[in-house]
Coordinates of C-alpha atoms and ligand atoms in Angstrom, one line a residue:
M84 CA 0.0 0.0 0.0
N85 CA 1.2 3.5 -0.8
T86 CA 2.7 4.9 2.4
S87 CA 0.9 8.2 2.3
I88 CA -2.4 6.4 1.9
E89 CA -1.5 4.0 4.8
K90 CA -0.8 7.1 6.9
L91 CA -4.2 8.6 6.0
L92 CA -6.0 5.4 6.9
N93 CA -4.2 5.3 10.2
D94 CA -5.2 8.9 10.8
Q95 CA -8.8 7.9 10.0
I96 CA -8.6 5.0 12.5
K97 CA -7.8 7.7 15.1
Y98 CA -10.7 10.0 14.0
E99 CA -13.2 7.1 14.3
A100 CA -11.8 6.2 17.7
K101 CA -12.0 9.8 18.9
A102 CA -15.6 10.1 17.6
S103 CA -16.5 6.9 19.5
M104 CA -15.0 8.2 22.8
Q105 CA -16.6 11.6 22.3
Y106 CA -20.1 10.1 21.7
L107 CA -19.6 7.9 24.8
A108 CA -18.9 11.0 26.8
M109 CA -22.0 12.7 25.3
A110 CA -24.1 9.7 26.2
S111 CA -22.8 9.8 29.7
W112 CA -23.5 13.5 30.0
A113 CA -27.1 12.9 28.7
D114 CA -27.6 10.0 31.1
E115 CA -26.4 12.0 34.0
N116 CA -28.8 14.8 33.1
G117 CA -31.9 12.7 32.8
Y118 CA -32.1 12.5 29.0
N119 CA -32.4 8.8 28.6
G120 CA -33.4 8.8 24.9
I121 CA -30.5 11.0 24.0
A122 CA -28.1 8.9 26.1
D123 CA -29.2 5.7 24.2
F124 CA -28.8 7.5 20.9
F125 CA -25.2 8.4 21.7
Y126 CA -24.3 5.0 23.3
N127 CA -25.4 3.5 19.9
Q128 CA -23.4 6.1 17.9
S129 CA -20.3 5.4 20.0
V130 CA -20.6 1.6 19.2
E131 CA -21.1 2.5 15.5
E132 CA -17.9 4.6 15.4
L133 CA -16.0 1.7 17.0
D134 CA -17.2 -0.5 14.2
H135 CA -16.0 2.0 11.7
M136 CA -12.6 2.0 13.3
R137 CA -12.4 -1.8 13.4
K138 CA -13.4 -2.0 9.8
L139 CA -10.4 0.2 8.9
V140 CA -8.0 -1.7 11.1
R141 CA -9.0 -5.0 9.4
F142 CA -8.7 -3.5 6.0
V143 CA -5.2 -2.1 6.5
N144 CA -4.1 -5.4 7.9
E145 CA -5.7 -7.3 4.9
R146 CA -3.8 -5.1 2.6
G147 CA -0.5 -5.8 4.3
G148 CA -0.2 -2.4 5.9
H149 CA 0.8 -1.5 9.4
V150 CA -1.9 -0.4 11.9
I151 CA -1.1 2.1 14.6
I152 CA -3.7 1.9 17.5
P153 CA -3.8 5.6 18.6
A154 CA -3.5 7.3 22.0
L155 CA -6.5 9.6 22.5
D156 CA -7.0 12.9 24.3
Q157 CA -9.8 13.0 26.9
P158 CA -13.1 13.9 25.3
V159 CA -15.2 17.0 26.2
S160 CA -17.4 15.7 29.0
S161 CA -19.9 18.5 29.8
Y162 CA -22.2 20.7 27.7
D163 CA -24.1 23.9 28.5
S164 CA -27.3 22.9 26.6
L165 CA -28.8 20.3 24.3
N166 CA -28.1 22.7 21.4
S167 CA -24.3 22.8 22.2
L168 CA -24.3 19.0 22.5
F169 CA -25.8 18.6 19.1
E170 CA -23.7 21.4 17.5
S171 CA -20.7 19.4 18.6
F172 CA -22.1 16.3 17.2
L173 CA -22.7 17.9 13.8
K174 CA -19.2 19.5 13.9
S175 CA -17.6 16.1 14.6
E176 CA -19.4 14.5 11.7
E177 CA -18.5 17.4 9.3
F178 CA -14.9 17.0 10.4
V179 CA -14.9 13.2 9.6
T180 CA -16.6 13.8 6.2
D181 CA -13.8 16.2 5.4
K182 CA -11.1 13.7 6.2
I183 CA -12.9 11.0 4.2
N184 CA -13.1 13.2 1.2
H185 CA -9.4 13.9 1.5
I186 CA -8.6 10.2 1.5
I187 CA -10.8 9.8 -1.6
F188 CA -8.9 12.6 -3.3
E189 CA -5.5 11.1 -2.5
C190 CA -6.6 7.7 -3.7
L191 CA -7.4 9.1 -7.1
Q192 CA -4.0 11.0 -7.1
H193 CA -2.2 7.7 -6.3
K194 CA -4.5 5.6 -8.5
D195 CA -5.3 3.4 -5.5
Y196 CA -8.7 2.2 -6.7
N197 CA -8.9 -0.6 -4.2
V198 CA -8.8 1.8 -1.2
H199 CA -11.0 4.2 -3.2
N200 CA -13.6 1.5 -3.6
F201 CA -13.4 0.5 0.1
M202 CA -13.9 4.1 1.2
Q203 CA -17.2 4.5 -0.7
W204 CA -18.9 2.8 2.2
Y205 CA -17.7 5.6 4.5
V206 CA -18.9 8.3 2.0
T207 CA -22.4 6.9 2.2
E208 CA -22.3 6.5 5.9
Q209 CA -21.2 10.1 6.4
L210 CA -24.0 11.4 4.2
E211 CA -26.4 9.6 6.5
E212 CA -24.8 10.7 9.7
E213 CA -24.5 14.3 8.7
A214 CA -28.1 14.4 7.6
T215 CA -29.2 13.0 11.0
A216 CA -27.1 15.4 13.0
R217 CA -28.3 18.4 11.0
S218 CA -31.9 17.4 11.3
L219 CA -31.7 16.9 15.1
L220 CA -30.1 20.3 15.5
D221 CA -32.8 21.9 13.3
K222 CA -35.5 20.4 15.5
L223 CA -33.7 21.7 18.7
N224 CA -33.5 25.2 17.1
I225 CA -37.3 25.1 16.6
I226 CA -37.9 23.9 20.1
G227 CA -35.7 26.7 21.6
D228 CA -35.8 26.8 25.4
D229 CA -39.1 25.0 25.8
K230 CA -38.7 22.3 28.5
S231 CA -41.6 20.2 27.4
G232 CA -40.2 20.4 23.8
H233 CA -36.9 19.0 25.2
Y234 CA -38.8 16.2 27.0
L235 CA -40.5 15.2 23.7
F236 CA -37.2 15.5 21.8
D237 CA -35.6 13.1 24.3
R238 CA -38.5 10.7 24.0
D239 CA -38.7 10.7 20.2
I240 CA -35.1 11.1 19.2
N241 CA -34.8 7.7 17.5
D242 CA -37.9 8.3 15.4
I243 CA -36.6 11.8 14.4
A244 CA -33.2 10.3 13.5
T245 CA -34.8 7.5 11.4
E246 CA -36.9 10.0 9.5
A247 CA -33.8 12.2 8.9
A248 CA -31.7 9.5 7.3
P249 CA -31.7 9.7 3.5
P250 CA -33.2 6.6 1.7
A251 CA -30.6 3.8 1.2
Ligands
OFO254 FE1 -17.6 7.0 11.4 O1 -19.3 7.6 10.9 FE2 -19.6 9.4 11.4 O2 -18.1 9.9 12.1

């Protein structure tokens, strides 16, 4: 495998791991503050990101590359509001999308069509996750400071997220 592509895939392993730990911290914050639906949503997101990381680890190994399991900084563990929680979620997904697009670009530069093909799964996944994050934040912006709105958002978050996902 081209060494610069291998380095980018290792960086991506780190970003997926970071997202997983960040979403775990978000889940824990929501749990602690009585938002059980939001907590479940982020516990699941955290597991999904771990899967994305593992998928990359296996792929790099299958291709004969060398995987570096990353050290991670401590994630942010408290939020001022539901809005700031979901703003961070959207920012995190936009960051990951950017990195994936960069890998795709480099694959084309180096004519690595194998990695390019593998990364298409991540492109689709990011499209879905960004749409979900954006739509949840839009709903919260409509709700504003209304406490009963927050209660319903917490109760219905999984339905809202499912509706937001683009058709497969
Ligand atoms: Fe790994 O799917 Fe979003 O970040």
